[in-house]
Amino acid sequence: MAEMTEFPFEISPMFEGERIRKDDLYIELAGPKAHGFELVRAVSMDEIEDEKFTLIGKDISEMEEGSRSDYAMIYKIAGELVESDLEAIVERRNHDFQNYIQGYMHLNQRYDIWVRISKDAIKKGLNSFEQIAKATMMLFKNELPFIEKIEAVYITDSEEVQKQLNETMTIYEARDQRTRDLHDEDVDVFYGCTLCQSFAPTNVCVISPDRVSLCGAINWFDGRAAAKVDPEGPQFAIEKGECIDKIGGEYTGVNEKAVKLSGGEYDRIKLHSFFEYPHTSCCTHDTEIIVNREVVKIGDLVDSELNKERIKGNILSLREGKAVNEEYFLVQKLEAPEKLIKISTKSGLSITLTPDHKIPVDRIDGLKWIETEKLMVGDRILALKNLKIKGKVPYIIDFLPEDAHIIDNCIRDELKNKLKEKYRSLKKAYNALNLKQSQFYCTLSIETIKICCNDLNMSWNEVKKRFNKFSLRSIVEVNNPKITTDLMYIAGLIASDGAITKRGKYQYTITFVNTNKKLISAYEIYKKIFPERNLSIDLKDSVDSLIEGRPINYTGRSLHSLATDCYACSTSNPIFGLLLENLGIKVGENGDWNLHRLLSLSDELIASFIRGYFDGDGSVRLRVNKNWNEKWKSGEIYLAISDEKSAGHLQLLLK
């Protein structure tokens, strides 16, 4: 056992999970904006000088506060029981032991390590990497008694880190190569790992020949070696038990262990299923996920949450084969491997995966889980058929800015009376709430009403249901304060064959152009929704009617002729324009489509939008397959949109 040494920091498992935020940061090592790695090598006893430390590059005392540096940690270990199979296991424990050090945060593994040292640790006397290395080596020898000798080399010189990293990558690859010819059905025992539970308490990590650990650092051989030399350690054997689902990778032994490891959070796990009882996985930066009922790129979510003290939100996940919203509380950012494979489907959707990631494929001989790099053009991959999200029916006011005004004398008088009753006079009330008397003369802004409701303990969610007349540069009255199916149908028509232009902050002009007179008649639903807004309908008889620069139904016979009459409806409406923009419909030539925002709406509202979109720019085609009898036809339905990302979002809405 290594001797206890005095260190300028406390060492205890209680510091696992400690986060060092930006304001507390002294220096950052490796991580997403620098290079780094950690490596353990098994050598013979005579190749090591026990507990020797070597530093190549600057020490902590030579680094400036707030700086960032490349960082590598290399350990040599020796002992009678030490073998090369243990390298990855000991390497992974570096994460475990270094997080025992107060004021030192270690994340991830292999070439993804990310280390931060706090200002407080520096104040207490941490000034050298040797102190960190000595403490880590002491923990290795105390906790892993099969290590009889250990030596450490730390590197902060960028050129040397890069040189060593290139050599280290070949070592990682050689480790991973060992398991590629061994499969789940060839063994009776899998292995579990609990190292990540210091950050994710209910995490369940099962390691099989066909699935490495979630961190990517431990394969089946590593797990076997670790469980052999340290049966009470964080890696342990899991009896497979009876096979329930060979394709999905579900076993009775794994399920029983999942209950214990997750504290009852999970009772079923399919090792190779992405859709039903899935095992935890990582995604690439541009993978779209549904968070708080909105589609976002996972990379954008991680970047926005990474340095926050506390994170909280709801992410759409799969539980028992059903889509459910679950709370997330931790995000991590790892460096992608050198090789990634992008899969594109006939429907236009795509996903980027690591080469060894397995996905379900419908082959002639049945459902197969195939590694991405072994897929063939023409393979039929499985996808979620129905996406069930509990949507909502919002109010128009939910989409309006705080400076929009409400025209409602009743609410104005009610608030004034209640404020006077509480504060004895309106002057005292205005002073207490930092409001002005002029704000109550005629109309009230949404911001003012919210301030008053909060002070008077009135529910804003109830009060807002009363408003149907708004002022935003001009007065707009609606027949229903809720978002209705009629309104969403009109929104679909505009998204497909219309245009929205915006001048200034809130001046919107909405136009719908089509050759189908019935659709123009349907568009008069608009008058029922906004009874006091003017709506012009014009018959266009020249090529001047354009959508994104192209003539409507131009036949080529004449530069100034149309195949049929073309109708154009136009209205100016700041409330409707804001609503359409906030729903994700493109505004102006340089605007963006964000149709994923519609996912938060109820199924009925989404269906009405799709109906309007199809009526405006959809089509149905009957196709005869040349190998079939002519009476057998297949029907195809098309929705057209110029933006590829939004085409994918339309598909998502259809689910």
mmCIF file of C-alpha atoms in Angstrom, residues 109-402:
data_model
loop_
_atom_site.group_PDB
_atom_site.id
_atom_site.type_symbol
_atom_site.label_atom_id
_atom_site.label_comp_id
_atom_site.label_asym_id
_atom_site.label_seq_id
_atom_site.Cartn_x
_atom_site.Cartn_y
_atom_site.Cartn_z
ATOM 1 C CA GLN A 109 -11.975 9.202 -21.242
ATOM 2 C CA ARG A 110 -9.374 8.258 -23.835
ATOM 3 C CA TYR A 111 -8.848 11.189 -26.252
ATOM 4 C CA ASP A 112 -11.945 13.021 -24.959
ATOM 5 C CA ILE A 113 -10.653 13.940 -21.486
ATOM 6 C CA TRP A 114 -11.599 17.342 -20.121
ATOM 7 C CA VAL A 115 -10.036 18.669 -16.922
ATOM 8 C CA ARG A 116 -10.620 21.854 -14.943
ATOM 9 C CA ILE A 117 -8.799 23.148 -11.871
ATOM 10 C CA SER A 118 -10.562 25.626 -9.594
ATOM 11 C CA LYS A 119 -9.315 28.951 -8.261
ATOM 12 C CA ASP A 120 -9.985 27.727 -4.743
ATOM 13 C CA ALA A 121 -7.628 24.754 -5.231
ATOM 14 C CA ILE A 122 -4.865 27.139 -6.336
ATOM 15 C CA LYS A 123 -5.439 29.341 -3.278
ATOM 16 C CA LYS A 124 -5.070 26.294 -1.031
ATOM 17 C CA GLY A 125 -1.648 25.495 -2.479
ATOM 18 C CA LEU A 126 -2.102 23.388 -5.615
ATOM 19 C CA ASN A 127 0.731 24.581 -7.860
ATOM 20 C CA SER A 128 2.134 21.502 -9.589
ATOM 21 C CA PHE A 129 0.923 18.554 -11.644
ATOM 22 C CA GLU A 130 3.223 16.425 -9.517
ATOM 23 C CA GLN A 131 0.805 16.855 -6.607
ATOM 24 C CA ILE A 132 -2.041 15.557 -8.792
ATOM 25 C CA ALA A 133 0.041 12.676 -10.152
ATOM 26 C CA LYS A 134 1.315 11.596 -6.717
ATOM 27 C CA ALA A 135 -2.222 11.582 -5.300
ATOM 28 C CA THR A 136 -3.537 9.629 -8.297
ATOM 29 C CA MET A 137 -0.743 7.039 -8.126
ATOM 30 C CA MET A 138 -1.383 6.620 -4.398
ATOM 31 C CA LEU A 139 -5.063 5.926 -5.087
ATOM 32 C CA PHE A 140 -4.239 3.461 -7.869
ATOM 33 C CA LYS A 141 -1.998 1.403 -5.578
ATOM 34 C CA ASN A 142 -4.343 1.576 -2.589
ATOM 35 C CA GLU A 143 -7.504 0.708 -4.519
ATOM 36 C CA LEU A 144 -5.996 -1.734 -7.047
ATOM 37 C CA PRO A 145 -3.551 -3.898 -5.074
ATOM 38 C CA PHE A 146 -2.481 -5.868 -8.159
ATOM 39 C CA ILE A 147 -0.527 -2.727 -9.154
ATOM 40 C CA GLU A 148 2.840 -3.116 -7.423
ATOM 41 C CA LYS A 149 4.653 -0.325 -9.252
ATOM 42 C CA ILE A 150 3.403 2.750 -11.100
ATOM 43 C CA GLU A 151 5.043 5.650 -12.906
ATOM 44 C CA ALA A 152 3.422 8.783 -14.379
ATOM 45 C CA VAL A 153 4.280 11.092 -17.268
ATOM 46 C CA TYR A 154 2.165 14.235 -17.704
ATOM 47 C CA ILE A 155 2.460 16.362 -20.858
ATOM 48 C CA THR A 156 1.311 19.946 -21.446
ATOM 49 C CA ASP A 157 3.580 20.728 -24.398
ATOM 50 C CA SER A 158 1.216 20.903 -27.389
ATOM 51 C CA GLU A 159 3.660 19.501 -29.936
ATOM 52 C CA GLU A 160 4.486 16.512 -27.742
ATOM 53 C CA VAL A 161 0.817 15.878 -26.906
ATOM 54 C CA GLN A 162 -0.054 15.734 -30.615
ATOM 55 C CA LYS A 163 2.882 13.442 -31.374
ATOM 56 C CA GLN A 164 1.985 11.033 -28.567
ATOM 57 C CA LEU A 165 -1.733 11.203 -29.427
ATOM 58 C CA ASN A 166 -1.111 9.888 -32.940
ATOM 59 C CA GLU A 167 0.703 6.864 -31.492
ATOM 60 C CA THR A 168 -1.936 6.388 -28.792
ATOM 61 C CA MET A 169 -4.775 6.200 -31.317
ATOM 62 C CA THR A 170 -3.229 3.044 -32.805
ATOM 63 C CA ILE A 171 -3.235 1.477 -29.328
ATOM 64 C CA TYR A 172 -6.924 2.288 -28.849
ATOM 65 C CA GLU A 173 -7.718 0.814 -32.269
ATOM 66 C CA ALA A 174 -5.820 -2.407 -31.494
ATOM 67 C CA ARG A 175 -7.843 -2.850 -28.289
ATOM 68 C CA ASP A 176 -11.132 -2.368 -30.117
ATOM 69 C CA GLN A 177 -10.149 -4.739 -32.918
ATOM 70 C CA ARG A 178 -9.966 -7.700 -30.521
ATOM 71 C CA THR A 179 -13.723 -7.877 -29.979
ATOM 72 C CA ARG A 180 -14.857 -7.559 -33.588
ATOM 73 C CA ASP A 181 -14.855 -11.307 -34.248
ATOM 74 C CA LEU A 182 -16.517 -12.164 -30.922
ATOM 75 C CA HIS A 183 -20.307 -11.840 -30.597
ATOM 76 C CA ASP A 184 -22.932 -11.889 -27.851
ATOM 77 C CA GLU A 185 -24.056 -15.435 -28.620
ATOM 78 C CA ASP A 186 -20.484 -16.713 -28.149
ATOM 79 C CA VAL A 187 -20.341 -15.950 -24.403
ATOM 80 C CA ASP A 188 -22.434 -16.670 -21.299
ATOM 81 C CA VAL A 189 -21.390 -13.631 -19.267
ATOM 82 C CA PHE A 190 -21.612 -9.888 -19.909
ATOM 83 C CA TYR A 191 -20.084 -7.181 -17.721
ATOM 84 C CA GLY A 192 -21.480 -4.088 -16.048
ATOM 85 C CA CYS A 193 -19.840 -0.783 -15.141
ATOM 86 C CA THR A 194 -20.932 1.864 -12.621
ATOM 87 C CA LEU A 195 -18.176 4.461 -13.057
ATOM 88 C CA CYS A 196 -20.555 7.022 -14.583
ATOM 89 C CA GLN A 197 -23.060 6.772 -11.741
ATOM 90 C CA SER A 198 -21.223 9.547 -9.890
ATOM 91 C CA PHE A 199 -22.672 11.855 -12.575
ATOM 92 C CA ALA A 200 -25.767 9.901 -13.672
ATOM 93 C CA PRO A 201 -27.047 7.904 -10.667
ATOM 94 C CA THR A 202 -29.542 5.753 -12.598
ATOM 95 C CA ASN A 203 -27.215 5.022 -15.510
ATOM 96 C CA VAL A 204 -27.016 1.353 -16.511
ATOM 97 C CA CYS A 205 -23.977 0.313 -18.554
ATOM 98 C CA VAL A 206 -23.833 -3.251 -19.892
ATOM 99 C CA ILE A 207 -20.759 -4.404 -21.828
ATOM 100 C CA SER A 208 -21.077 -7.286 -24.272
ATOM 101 C CA PRO A 209 -18.905 -8.487 -27.178
ATOM 102 C CA ASP A 210 -21.161 -6.559 -29.568
ATOM 103 C CA ARG A 211 -21.463 -3.461 -27.388
ATOM 104 C CA VAL A 212 -18.644 -1.586 -25.660
ATOM 105 C CA SER A 213 -19.223 0.605 -22.610
ATOM 106 C CA LEU A 214 -21.124 3.845 -23.123
ATOM 107 C CA CYS A 215 -17.922 5.862 -22.770
ATOM 108 C CA GLY A 216 -16.303 3.763 -25.511
ATOM 109 C CA ALA A 217 -13.266 2.918 -23.378
ATOM 110 C CA ILE A 218 -14.073 -0.578 -22.057
ATOM 111 C CA ASN A 219 -14.740 -3.633 -24.213
ATOM 112 C CA TRP A 220 -15.795 -7.127 -23.163
ATOM 113 C CA PHE A 221 -12.202 -8.349 -22.665
ATOM 114 C CA ASP A 222 -11.451 -5.305 -20.490
ATOM 115 C CA GLY A 223 -14.516 -5.984 -18.355
ATOM 116 C CA ARG A 224 -13.532 -9.625 -17.909
ATOM 117 C CA ALA A 225 -10.009 -8.725 -16.819
ATOM 118 C CA ALA A 226 -11.213 -6.064 -14.370
ATOM 119 C CA ALA A 227 -13.814 -8.300 -12.738
ATOM 120 C CA LYS A 228 -11.198 -11.019 -12.341
ATOM 121 C CA VAL A 229 -8.629 -8.932 -10.429
ATOM 122 C CA ASP A 230 -11.103 -6.679 -8.568
ATOM 123 C CA PRO A 231 -14.433 -8.519 -8.065
ATOM 124 C CA GLU A 232 -15.746 -5.767 -5.770
ATOM 125 C CA GLY A 233 -14.813 -2.971 -8.176
ATOM 126 C CA PRO A 234 -16.956 -0.910 -10.574
ATOM 127 C CA GLN A 235 -16.734 -3.566 -13.322
ATOM 128 C CA PHE A 236 -18.477 -6.860 -12.559
ATOM 129 C CA ALA A 237 -19.907 -9.951 -14.204
ATOM 130 C CA ILE A 238 -23.555 -10.149 -15.307
ATOM 131 C CA GLU A 239 -24.945 -13.577 -16.108
ATOM 132 C CA LYS A 240 -26.815 -13.314 -19.419
ATOM 133 C CA GLY A 241 -29.630 -15.571 -18.350
ATOM 134 C CA GLU A 242 -32.298 -16.622 -20.816
ATOM 135 C CA CYS A 243 -32.497 -14.863 -24.179
ATOM 136 C CA ILE A 244 -35.859 -13.074 -24.560
ATOM 137 C CA ASP A 245 -35.169 -11.250 -27.820
ATOM 138 C CA LYS A 246 -32.151 -12.318 -29.863
ATOM 139 C CA ILE A 247 -32.499 -9.485 -32.371
ATOM 140 C CA GLY A 248 -32.996 -6.689 -29.840
ATOM 141 C CA GLY A 249 -30.530 -8.185 -27.372
ATOM 142 C CA GLU A 250 -32.753 -8.687 -24.318
ATOM 143 C CA TYR A 251 -31.755 -11.154 -21.587
ATOM 144 C CA THR A 252 -33.335 -12.056 -18.246
ATOM 145 C CA GLY A 253 -30.049 -11.666 -16.373
ATOM 146 C CA VAL A 254 -29.464 -8.172 -17.752
ATOM 147 C CA ASN A 255 -33.016 -7.103 -16.867
ATOM 148 C CA GLU A 256 -32.633 -8.343 -13.289
ATOM 149 C CA LYS A 257 -29.372 -6.425 -12.926
ATOM 150 C CA ALA A 258 -30.878 -3.301 -14.508
ATOM 151 C CA VAL A 259 -33.438 -3.046 -11.699
ATOM 152 C CA LYS A 260 -30.690 -3.082 -9.056
ATOM 153 C CA LEU A 261 -28.278 -0.784 -10.890
ATOM 154 C CA SER A 262 -30.902 1.867 -11.671
ATOM 155 C CA GLY A 263 -32.626 1.797 -8.299
ATOM 156 C CA GLY A 264 -35.795 0.531 -9.964
ATOM 157 C CA GLU A 265 -35.754 3.160 -12.741
ATOM 158 C CA TYR A 266 -35.415 0.489 -15.460
ATOM 159 C CA ASP A 267 -36.564 -3.119 -15.493
ATOM 160 C CA ARG A 268 -35.947 -3.946 -19.148
ATOM 161 C CA ILE A 269 -33.052 -3.185 -21.497
ATOM 162 C CA LYS A 270 -32.511 -4.232 -25.090
ATOM 163 C CA LEU A 271 -28.816 -3.867 -25.820
ATOM 164 C CA HIS A 272 -29.272 -3.360 -29.549
ATOM 165 C CA SER A 273 -32.603 -1.560 -29.804
ATOM 166 C CA PHE A 274 -32.864 2.089 -30.692
ATOM 167 C CA PHE A 275 -36.658 2.094 -30.345
ATOM 168 C CA GLU A 276 -37.789 -0.283 -27.604
ATOM 169 C CA TYR A 277 -36.275 -0.338 -24.079
ATOM 170 C CA PRO A 278 -33.126 1.273 -25.497
ATOM 171 C CA HIS A 279 -29.690 1.328 -23.923
ATOM 172 C CA THR A 280 -28.216 4.819 -23.472
ATOM 173 C CA SER A 281 -26.317 6.114 -26.542
ATOM 174 C CA CYS A 282 -24.527 9.198 -27.868
ATOM 175 C CA CYS A 283 -25.513 11.295 -30.896
ATOM 176 C CA THR A 284 -23.631 13.545 -33.312
ATOM 177 C CA HIS A 285 -23.919 17.339 -33.064
ATOM 178 C CA ASP A 286 -26.529 17.777 -35.801
ATOM 179 C CA THR A 287 -28.831 14.972 -34.627
ATOM 180 C CA GLU A 288 -32.256 16.489 -34.034
ATOM 181 C CA ILE A 289 -34.047 15.625 -30.800
ATOM 182 C CA ILE A 290 -37.297 16.817 -29.276
ATOM 183 C CA VAL A 291 -36.791 18.907 -26.141
ATOM 184 C CA ASN A 292 -39.646 20.671 -24.370
ATOM 185 C CA ARG A 293 -41.819 19.762 -27.385
ATOM 186 C CA GLU A 294 -39.457 21.505 -29.819
ATOM 187 C CA VAL A 295 -36.982 20.023 -32.295
ATOM 188 C CA VAL A 296 -33.398 21.095 -31.550
ATOM 189 C CA LYS A 297 -29.963 19.873 -32.562
ATOM 190 C CA ILE A 298 -28.427 17.944 -29.695
ATOM 191 C CA GLY A 299 -25.169 19.854 -30.163
ATOM 192 C CA ASP A 300 -26.958 23.181 -29.713
ATOM 193 C CA LEU A 301 -28.655 21.869 -26.577
ATOM 194 C CA VAL A 302 -25.371 20.650 -25.084
ATOM 195 C CA ASP A 303 -23.574 23.907 -25.920
ATOM 196 C CA SER A 304 -26.329 25.951 -24.258
ATOM 197 C CA GLU A 305 -26.488 23.783 -21.122
ATOM 198 C CA LEU A 306 -22.861 22.720 -20.679
ATOM 199 C CA ASN A 307 -21.640 25.430 -18.308
ATOM 200 C CA LYS A 308 -24.835 26.029 -16.359
ATOM 201 C CA GLU A 309 -24.912 25.398 -12.625
ATOM 202 C CA ARG A 310 -28.185 23.508 -12.934
ATOM 203 C CA ILE A 311 -29.870 22.131 -16.001
ATOM 204 C CA LYS A 312 -33.400 20.887 -16.315
ATOM 205 C CA GLY A 313 -35.705 20.082 -19.185
ATOM 206 C CA ASN A 314 -37.818 17.387 -20.786
ATOM 207 C CA ILE A 315 -36.599 15.291 -23.682
ATOM 208 C CA LEU A 316 -38.660 12.917 -25.798
ATOM 209 C CA SER A 317 -37.446 9.394 -25.134
ATOM 210 C CA LEU A 318 -38.673 5.842 -25.543
ATOM 211 C CA ARG A 319 -39.982 3.868 -22.585
ATOM 212 C CA GLU A 320 -41.623 0.476 -23.012
ATOM 213 C CA GLY A 321 -41.861 1.058 -26.740
ATOM 214 C CA LYS A 322 -43.711 4.363 -26.324
ATOM 215 C CA ALA A 323 -42.580 7.949 -26.784
ATOM 216 C CA VAL A 324 -42.545 9.720 -23.416
ATOM 217 C CA ASN A 325 -41.147 12.981 -22.067
ATOM 218 C CA GLU A 326 -38.432 12.397 -19.478
ATOM 219 C CA GLU A 327 -36.443 14.903 -17.454
ATOM 220 C CA TYR A 328 -32.741 15.336 -18.235
ATOM 221 C CA PHE A 329 -30.208 16.705 -15.759
ATOM 222 C CA LEU A 330 -26.770 16.088 -17.312
ATOM 223 C CA VAL A 331 -25.146 16.739 -20.694
ATOM 224 C CA GLN A 332 -21.699 15.734 -21.952
ATOM 225 C CA LYS A 333 -19.714 16.642 -25.045
ATOM 226 C CA LEU A 334 -17.314 14.087 -26.516
ATOM 227 C CA GLU A 335 -15.017 14.312 -29.515
ATOM 228 C CA ALA A 336 -16.347 12.373 -32.493
ATOM 229 C CA PRO A 337 -14.305 9.473 -33.870
ATOM 230 C CA GLU A 338 -12.367 10.064 -37.073
ATOM 231 C CA LYS A 339 -14.797 8.065 -39.208
ATOM 232 C CA LEU A 340 -18.557 8.613 -39.282
ATOM 233 C CA ILE A 341 -21.113 7.244 -41.732
ATOM 234 C CA LYS A 342 -24.140 9.160 -42.978
ATOM 235 C CA ILE A 343 -27.205 7.118 -43.910
ATOM 236 C CA SER A 344 -29.791 8.699 -46.219
ATOM 237 C CA THR A 345 -33.217 7.188 -46.805
ATOM 238 C CA LYS A 346 -35.511 7.322 -49.812
ATOM 239 C CA SER A 347 -37.818 9.636 -47.889
ATOM 240 C CA GLY A 348 -35.008 12.187 -47.604
ATOM 241 C CA LEU A 349 -34.178 11.711 -43.929
ATOM 242 C CA SER A 350 -30.615 11.060 -42.812
ATOM 243 C CA ILE A 351 -28.673 10.162 -39.685
ATOM 244 C CA THR A 352 -24.931 10.094 -38.971
ATOM 245 C CA LEU A 353 -23.548 7.195 -36.924
ATOM 246 C CA THR A 354 -20.291 5.561 -35.910
ATOM 247 C CA PRO A 355 -19.249 2.616 -38.151
ATOM 248 C CA ASP A 356 -19.955 -0.008 -35.471
ATOM 249 C CA HIS A 357 -23.363 1.378 -34.463
ATOM 250 C CA LYS A 358 -26.017 -1.277 -35.109
ATOM 251 C CA ILE A 359 -29.399 -0.425 -36.581
ATOM 252 C CA PRO A 360 -32.397 -2.662 -37.378
ATOM 253 C CA VAL A 361 -32.669 -3.723 -41.019
ATOM 254 C CA ASP A 362 -35.503 -5.656 -42.681
ATOM 255 C CA ARG A 363 -33.735 -8.325 -44.747
ATOM 256 C CA ILE A 364 -35.234 -11.226 -46.724
ATOM 257 C CA ASP A 365 -34.394 -13.652 -43.914
ATOM 258 C CA GLY A 366 -35.947 -11.416 -41.255
ATOM 259 C CA LEU A 367 -35.042 -8.495 -39.018
ATOM 260 C CA LYS A 368 -31.289 -8.102 -38.532
ATOM 261 C CA TRP A 369 -29.172 -5.712 -36.470
ATOM 262 C CA ILE A 370 -26.436 -4.605 -38.855
ATOM 263 C CA GLU A 371 -23.360 -2.473 -38.184
ATOM 264 C CA THR A 372 -23.561 0.810 -40.072
ATOM 265 C CA GLU A 373 -20.413 0.142 -42.093
ATOM 266 C CA LYS A 374 -21.929 -3.144 -43.362
ATOM 267 C CA LEU A 375 -25.169 -1.629 -44.680
ATOM 268 C CA MET A 376 -25.920 -1.932 -48.389
ATOM 269 C CA VAL A 377 -27.742 0.425 -50.718
ATOM 270 C CA GLY A 378 -31.345 -0.751 -50.856
ATOM 271 C CA ASP A 379 -31.503 -2.013 -47.258
ATOM 272 C CA ARG A 380 -34.790 -1.178 -45.547
ATOM 273 C CA ILE A 381 -34.113 0.280 -42.106
ATOM 274 C CA LEU A 382 -36.743 0.541 -39.394
ATOM 275 C CA ALA A 383 -38.029 3.907 -38.201
ATOM 276 C CA LEU A 384 -40.592 5.077 -35.687
ATOM 277 C CA LYS A 385 -44.000 4.930 -37.380
ATOM 278 C CA ASN A 386 -46.040 7.079 -35.030
ATOM 279 C CA LEU A 387 -44.803 9.942 -32.887
ATOM 280 C CA LYS A 388 -47.200 10.570 -30.037
ATOM 281 C CA ILE A 389 -46.561 13.862 -28.272
ATOM 282 C CA LYS A 390 -49.143 15.371 -25.994
ATOM 283 C CA GLY A 391 -49.661 18.733 -27.665
ATOM 284 C CA LYS A 392 -51.480 21.828 -26.506
ATOM 285 C CA VAL A 393 -53.987 24.356 -27.813
ATOM 286 C CA PRO A 394 -52.331 27.716 -27.126
ATOM 287 C CA TYR A 395 -53.846 31.179 -27.136
ATOM 288 C CA ILE A 396 -52.968 33.844 -29.693
ATOM 289 C CA ILE A 397 -51.614 36.008 -26.888
ATOM 290 C CA ASP A 398 -48.956 33.341 -26.179
ATOM 291 C CA PHE A 399 -47.226 34.350 -29.429
ATOM 292 C CA LEU A 400 -47.302 38.113 -28.866
ATOM 293 C CA PRO A 401 -44.493 40.306 -27.482
ATOM 294 C CA GLU A 402 -44.682 41.959 -24.070
#
